[in-house]
């Protein structure tokens, strides 16, 4: 999705990802008053090819109840989780593209209590939104928006909000980060990694990170405050567990935020990218007593010996689901407000 801020002079960071075959075409609508177009995607029945289309849309009606009409100034592009859409029974013929938005409030419903026309806001559109972020204007419930801090640009707000909320959720809500803790952040040069490193440093934690290339390593070495140790796993020879135990004096790290793990032996996972990921046994080995492992691996399976080792350490495993906070109206605004205030430089209490 967008780019994440790195250290001064490092420039934007982008990570390679698998891209589906894409076609763009225009889809006409029935004769009606049209004022704008929005971008949608249509997935074929084979789930291999995605077609992006521009659809003409009628001008949005006046906002009602708790809804806000928003003029979009910036929109970030994040990966569309078609598997989750199928599991949530949200499949459609055409699905809106672009959910992380920043813009100006044009109109508010009669029950809106947090915003007024002219306010600068940012937010993440819900999974079931009918409006694409890649459009001139959208209609969204006020719970999915927060005020944009003055020091944050439109592009920064839209481009970092998703990974910022993910990082804050992982470090604060799932692992209870506090000053003096040691944190291992896998793939630290990624969008999620760079934000997580900065939040951990802001909280006073000791950070260890892994990288997958020399360029990424040089980028992280320019961070200030500096990272305790940067482990380059690009050659496949680095021992992540041994490096972390050495850096912590054999105690292990307090918190691990992974970027995926290997579940089986290297022979059973031939993909080159998987070869660079640590094995789940390595994560358990380097985790300290009372530690927290926050994983992005949705298919993680722990055998009885793995669970017993975690039990002996009194350690926990938490799953970082990108959409869990988006599915709750009550939590959504709370998470977004917390992260954007930190972007603005305001020091806030982590305990609510």
Coordinates of C-alpha atoms in Angstrom, one line a residue:
X1 CA 0.0 0.0 0.0
X2 CA 1.7 3.3 -0.3
X3 CA 5.1 4.1 1.4
X4 CA 6.2 4.4 4.9
X5 CA 8.5 7.0 6.4
X6 CA 12.0 5.9 6.9
X7 CA 15.0 7.6 8.5
X8 CA 16.1 11.0 7.3
X9 CA 17.5 10.9 3.8
X10 CA 16.5 7.2 3.3
X11 CA 13.6 8.0 1.0
X12 CA 10.4 6.0 0.5
X13 CA 10.6 2.2 0.9
X14 CA 8.9 -0.2 -1.4
X15 CA 8.7 -4.0 -1.2
X16 CA 8.2 -6.4 -4.0
X17 CA 5.0 -8.4 -4.1
X18 CA 3.2 -10.9 -6.4
X19 CA 1.1 -9.0 -8.9
X20 CA -1.9 -10.5 -10.6
X21 CA -2.6 -10.0 -14.3
X22 CA -4.4 -6.7 -14.7
X23 CA -6.6 -5.2 -17.4
X24 CA -8.2 -1.8 -17.3
X25 CA -11.4 -1.1 -19.1
X26 CA -14.3 1.3 -19.0
X27 CA -17.7 0.2 -18.0
X28 CA -20.7 2.3 -19.0
X29 CA -23.7 2.9 -16.9
X30 CA -27.3 3.4 -17.7
X31 CA -28.2 6.9 -18.9
X32 CA -28.3 9.1 -15.8
X33 CA -26.7 12.3 -14.4
X34 CA -23.0 11.4 -13.9
X35 CA -20.6 13.6 -12.1
X36 CA -17.6 11.3 -11.3
X37 CA -16.0 7.9 -11.8
X38 CA -14.8 5.3 -9.4
X39 CA -12.3 2.4 -9.8
X40 CA -13.5 -1.1 -9.1
X41 CA -12.1 -4.6 -9.6
X42 CA -13.7 -7.7 -11.0
X43 CA -12.1 -11.1 -10.3
X44 CA -12.6 -14.0 -12.7
X45 CA -13.9 -17.3 -11.6
X46 CA -10.4 -18.8 -11.8
X47 CA -9.2 -16.4 -9.2
X48 CA -6.1 -15.8 -11.3
X49 CA -7.0 -12.7 -13.3
X50 CA -8.2 -9.4 -12.0
X51 CA -9.8 -6.7 -14.2
X52 CA -9.9 -3.1 -13.0
X53 CA -12.7 -1.0 -14.4
X54 CA -13.9 2.6 -14.1
X55 CA -17.6 2.9 -13.4
X56 CA -19.5 6.1 -13.7
X57 CA -21.3 7.0 -10.5
X58 CA -24.1 9.4 -9.6
X59 CA -23.3 12.3 -7.4
X60 CA -23.6 11.3 -3.7
X61 CA -26.7 12.3 -1.9
X62 CA -26.7 14.6 1.1
X63 CA -25.2 12.8 4.1
X64 CA -27.7 11.4 6.5
X65 CA -27.6 10.2 10.2
X66 CA -24.0 9.3 11.2
X67 CA -22.6 9.5 7.7
X68 CA -20.0 12.0 6.3
X69 CA -19.5 13.0 2.7
X70 CA -15.8 13.3 2.1
X71 CA -13.8 14.9 -0.7
X72 CA -10.9 12.6 -1.3
X73 CA -7.5 14.3 -1.4
X74 CA -5.3 11.1 -1.3
X75 CA -5.9 7.4 -1.4
X76 CA -3.5 4.5 -0.8
X77 CA -3.5 1.2 -2.6
X78 CA -3.3 -1.8 -0.5
X79 CA -3.6 -5.5 -1.4
X80 CA -7.2 -6.7 -1.8
X81 CA -7.7 -9.8 0.4
X82 CA -10.1 -11.7 -1.9
X83 CA -9.8 -14.8 0.4
X84 CA -11.2 -12.8 3.4
X85 CA -13.9 -11.3 1.3
X86 CA -15.1 -14.9 0.4
X87 CA -14.9 -16.0 4.0
X88 CA -16.9 -13.0 5.1
X89 CA -19.5 -13.6 2.4
X90 CA -18.8 -10.2 0.9
X91 CA -18.2 -11.2 -2.7
X92 CA -19.6 -8.9 -5.3
X93 CA -19.5 -8.5 -9.1
X94 CA -17.5 -5.3 -8.7
X95 CA -15.5 -4.5 -5.6
X96 CA -14.4 -0.9 -4.7
X97 CA -10.6 -0.2 -5.0
X98 CA -8.8 1.9 -2.4
X99 CA -9.8 2.0 1.3
X100 CA -7.2 4.2 3.0
X101 CA -8.2 7.8 2.4
X102 CA -7.6 11.4 3.5
X103 CA -9.7 14.4 2.6
X104 CA -12.0 17.2 3.5
X105 CA -15.5 16.9 5.0
X106 CA -18.1 18.3 2.6
X107 CA -21.3 17.5 4.4
X108 CA -22.4 15.7 7.6
X109 CA -25.5 13.9 8.7
X110 CA -27.8 15.1 11.4
X111 CA -26.4 12.6 14.0
X112 CA -22.7 13.2 13.3
X113 CA -21.0 14.5 16.5
X114 CA -17.3 14.5 15.7
X115 CA -17.0 16.4 12.4
X116 CA -18.2 19.4 10.6
X117 CA -17.8 20.6 7.0
X118 CA -14.3 21.8 6.3
X119 CA -12.6 19.4 8.7
X120 CA -9.5 17.6 7.4
X121 CA -9.8 13.9 8.2
X122 CA -8.3 10.4 7.4
X123 CA -9.5 6.9 7.8
X124 CA -10.0 3.4 6.4
X125 CA -13.2 2.5 4.6
X126 CA -14.9 -0.7 5.8
X127 CA -14.8 -3.9 3.9
X128 CA -18.4 -3.6 2.9
X129 CA -18.1 0.0 1.7
X130 CA -20.0 0.7 -1.6
X131 CA -17.7 3.6 -2.5
X132 CA -14.1 3.2 -3.8
X133 CA -11.4 5.4 -2.2
X134 CA -10.2 6.1 -5.8
X135 CA -13.1 8.5 -6.4
X136 CA -13.7 12.2 -6.1
X137 CA -16.0 11.8 -3.1
X138 CA -17.1 9.0 -0.8
X139 CA -19.8 8.5 1.9
X140 CA -18.5 7.0 5.1
X141 CA -19.7 6.4 8.7
X142 CA -18.0 8.8 11.1
X143 CA -16.6 5.9 13.2
X144 CA -14.2 5.2 10.4
X145 CA -12.7 8.7 10.4
X146 CA -10.5 10.8 12.6
X147 CA -9.2 14.3 12.4
X148 CA -5.9 14.6 10.4
X149 CA -3.2 16.3 12.4
X150 CA -1.9 19.5 10.8
X151 CA 1.7 18.3 10.5
X152 CA 0.6 15.2 8.5
X153 CA 0.2 15.7 4.7
X154 CA -2.6 14.1 2.7
X155 CA -0.2 11.6 1.2
X156 CA 1.4 10.7 4.6
X157 CA -2.0 10.2 6.2
X158 CA -3.4 7.9 3.5
X159 CA -0.1 6.1 2.8
X160 CA 0.8 5.1 6.4
X161 CA -2.4 4.8 8.2
X162 CA -2.9 1.0 7.6
X163 CA 0.6 -0.1 8.5
X164 CA 0.7 2.5 11.3
X165 CA -2.4 1.0 13.0
X166 CA -1.1 -2.5 12.4
X167 CA 2.2 -1.7 14.1
X168 CA 0.5 0.1 17.0
X169 CA -1.9 -2.8 17.5
X170 CA 0.9 -5.3 17.5
X171 CA 3.2 -3.5 19.9
X172 CA 0.6 -1.9 22.3
X173 CA -2.5 -4.1 22.3
X174 CA -1.1 -7.5 21.6
X175 CA 2.3 -7.4 23.2
X176 CA 2.0 -4.6 25.8
X177 CA 5.3 -2.9 25.0
X178 CA 6.9 -0.9 27.8
X179 CA 10.3 0.9 28.3
X180 CA 13.3 -1.4 28.5
X181 CA 11.8 -4.3 26.6
X182 CA 13.7 -6.0 23.8
X183 CA 11.8 -6.3 20.4
X184 CA 12.7 -8.3 17.3
X185 CA 11.0 -6.8 14.2
X186 CA 11.3 -9.1 11.2
X187 CA 11.8 -7.4 7.8
X188 CA 12.4 -4.1 9.4
X189 CA 12.7 -2.2 6.1
X190 CA 9.2 -3.0 5.1
X191 CA 6.4 -0.4 5.5
X192 CA 5.1 -2.2 8.6
X193 CA 8.7 -2.7 9.9
X194 CA 9.9 0.9 9.7
X195 CA 6.8 2.2 11.6
X196 CA 7.1 -0.5 14.2
X197 CA 10.8 0.3 14.8
X198 CA 10.0 4.0 15.3
X199 CA 7.1 3.3 17.7
X200 CA 9.3 0.8 19.7
X201 CA 12.1 3.4 19.9
X202 CA 9.6 6.1 20.9
X203 CA 8.5 3.8 23.8
X204 CA 12.1 3.2 24.9
X205 CA 12.6 -0.4 23.7
X206 CA 15.7 -2.1 22.5
X207 CA 15.2 -3.1 18.8
X208 CA 16.7 -5.9 16.8
X209 CA 15.7 -6.3 13.2
X210 CA 16.2 -8.6 10.2
X211 CA 16.6 -7.5 6.5
X212 CA 16.5 -9.3 3.2
X213 CA 19.1 -7.3 1.2
X214 CA 22.1 -5.1 1.6
X215 CA 20.1 -2.1 0.6
X216 CA 17.6 -2.7 3.4
X217 CA 20.5 -3.1 5.8
X218 CA 22.1 0.2 4.9
X219 CA 18.7 1.9 5.2
X220 CA 18.1 0.6 8.8
X221 CA 21.7 1.4 9.8
X222 CA 20.8 5.1 9.2
X223 CA 18.0 5.0 11.7
X224 CA 18.3 7.3 14.7
X225 CA 18.2 6.2 17.5
X226 CA 20.2 3.3 16.1
X227 CA 19.0 -0.3 16.0
X228 CA 20.8 -2.6 18.4
X229 CA 21.5 -5.2 15.8
X230 CA 20.5 -5.6 12.1
X231 CA 20.6 -9.2 11.0
X232 CA 21.0 -9.8 7.2
X233 CA 19.3 -13.0 6.2
X234 CA 19.7 -12.5 2.4
X235 CA 22.4 -15.2 2.1
X236 CA 20.4 -17.8 4.0
X237 CA 23.3 -18.3 6.4
X238 CA 22.4 -15.9 9.3
X239 CA 21.2 -17.6 12.5
X240 CA 18.4 -15.4 13.8
X241 CA 17.9 -17.3 17.0
X242 CA 21.6 -17.3 17.9
X243 CA 22.0 -13.6 17.1
X244 CA 19.1 -12.6 19.3
X245 CA 20.3 -14.7 22.2
X246 CA 23.7 -13.3 21.9
X247 CA 22.4 -9.7 21.8
X248 CA 20.2 -10.3 24.9
X249 CA 22.9 -12.2 26.9
X250 CA 21.1 -15.5 26.5
X251 CA 17.8 -14.2 28.0
X252 CA 15.9 -14.0 24.7
X253 CA 13.7 -11.2 23.4
X254 CA 10.6 -10.0 25.0
X255 CA 8.5 -9.3 21.9
X256 CA 8.7 -10.8 18.4
X257 CA 6.8 -9.2 15.4
X258 CA 7.3 -11.6 12.5
X259 CA 6.7 -11.1 8.8
X260 CA 5.8 -14.7 8.2
X261 CA 7.5 -18.0 9.3
X262 CA 8.4 -21.3 7.9
X263 CA 6.2 -24.1 9.1
X264 CA 8.0 -27.0 7.6
X265 CA 11.6 -27.9 6.6
X266 CA 13.3 -26.1 3.7
X267 CA 12.9 -29.1 1.5
X268 CA 9.1 -28.9 1.8
X269 CA 9.0 -25.1 1.2
X270 CA 11.0 -24.6 -2.0
X271 CA 10.0 -20.9 -2.6
X272 CA 13.0 -18.7 -2.4
X273 CA 11.2 -16.1 -0.2
X274 CA 10.3 -18.8 2.3
X275 CA 13.9 -19.9 2.6
X276 CA 14.7 -16.4 4.1
X277 CA 12.0 -16.7 6.8
X278 CA 12.9 -18.1 10.2
X279 CA 11.4 -21.5 11.2
X280 CA 8.7 -21.4 13.9
X281 CA 11.1 -23.4 16.2
X282 CA 13.6 -20.5 15.9
X283 CA 11.1 -18.0 17.0
X284 CA 10.2 -20.1 20.1
X285 CA 13.9 -20.6 20.9
X286 CA 14.7 -16.9 20.8
X287 CA 11.6 -15.9 22.8
X288 CA 12.3 -15.0 26.4
X289 CA 10.4 -15.9 29.5
X290 CA 7.0 -14.2 29.6
X291 CA 7.6 -13.1 26.0
X292 CA 5.0 -12.3 23.3
X293 CA 5.1 -13.6 19.8
X294 CA 2.9 -11.5 17.4
X295 CA 2.6 -13.4 14.1
X296 CA 1.2 -12.5 10.7
X297 CA 1.1 -16.2 9.7
X298 CA -2.6 -17.1 9.6
X299 CA -1.9 -20.8 9.1
X300 CA 0.5 -21.2 12.0
X301 CA 0.4 -24.7 13.5
X302 CA 2.1 -25.5 16.8
X303 CA 2.9 -29.1 17.7
X304 CA 2.6 -30.4 21.3
X305 CA 6.4 -29.9 21.9
X306 CA 6.1 -26.3 20.7
X307 CA 3.2 -25.6 22.9
X308 CA 4.9 -27.2 25.9
X309 CA 8.0 -25.0 25.3
X310 CA 5.8 -21.9 25.3
X311 CA 4.1 -23.1 28.4
X312 CA 7.4 -23.5 30.2
X313 CA 8.4 -20.0 29.2
X314 CA 5.0 -18.6 30.1
X315 CA 5.0 -17.0 26.6
X316 CA 2.0 -16.1 24.4
X317 CA 1.2 -16.1 20.7
X318 CA -1.1 -13.5 19.2
X319 CA -2.3 -13.2 15.6
X320 CA -2.1 -9.9 13.8
X321 CA -5.2 -9.7 11.7
X322 CA -5.2 -6.7 9.4
X323 CA -8.9 -6.3 9.5
X324 CA -9.9 -7.1 13.1
X325 CA -10.0 -3.5 14.2
X326 CA -11.8 -2.5 11.0
X327 CA -14.6 -4.9 11.7
X328 CA -15.5 -3.2 15.0
X329 CA -17.0 0.3 14.9
X330 CA -16.3 0.7 18.6
X331 CA -12.5 0.1 18.2
X332 CA -11.9 1.7 14.8
X333 CA -11.8 5.3 15.7
X334 CA -9.9 4.6 18.9
X335 CA -7.1 2.9 17.0
X336 CA -6.9 5.5 14.2
X337 CA -6.9 8.4 16.6
X338 CA -4.1 6.9 18.7
X339 CA -1.8 6.4 15.7
X340 CA -2.4 9.8 14.1
X341 CA -1.8 11.7 17.3
X342 CA 1.6 10.0 17.5
X343 CA 2.3 11.1 13.9
X344 CA 1.7 14.6 15.0
X345 CA 4.4 14.3 17.6
X346 CA 2.1 14.4 20.6
X347 CA 3.2 12.2 23.5
X348 CA 0.2 10.3 24.8
X349 CA -0.3 7.7 27.5
X350 CA -0.4 4.1 26.2
X351 CA -2.8 3.0 28.9
X352 CA -6.5 3.7 28.3

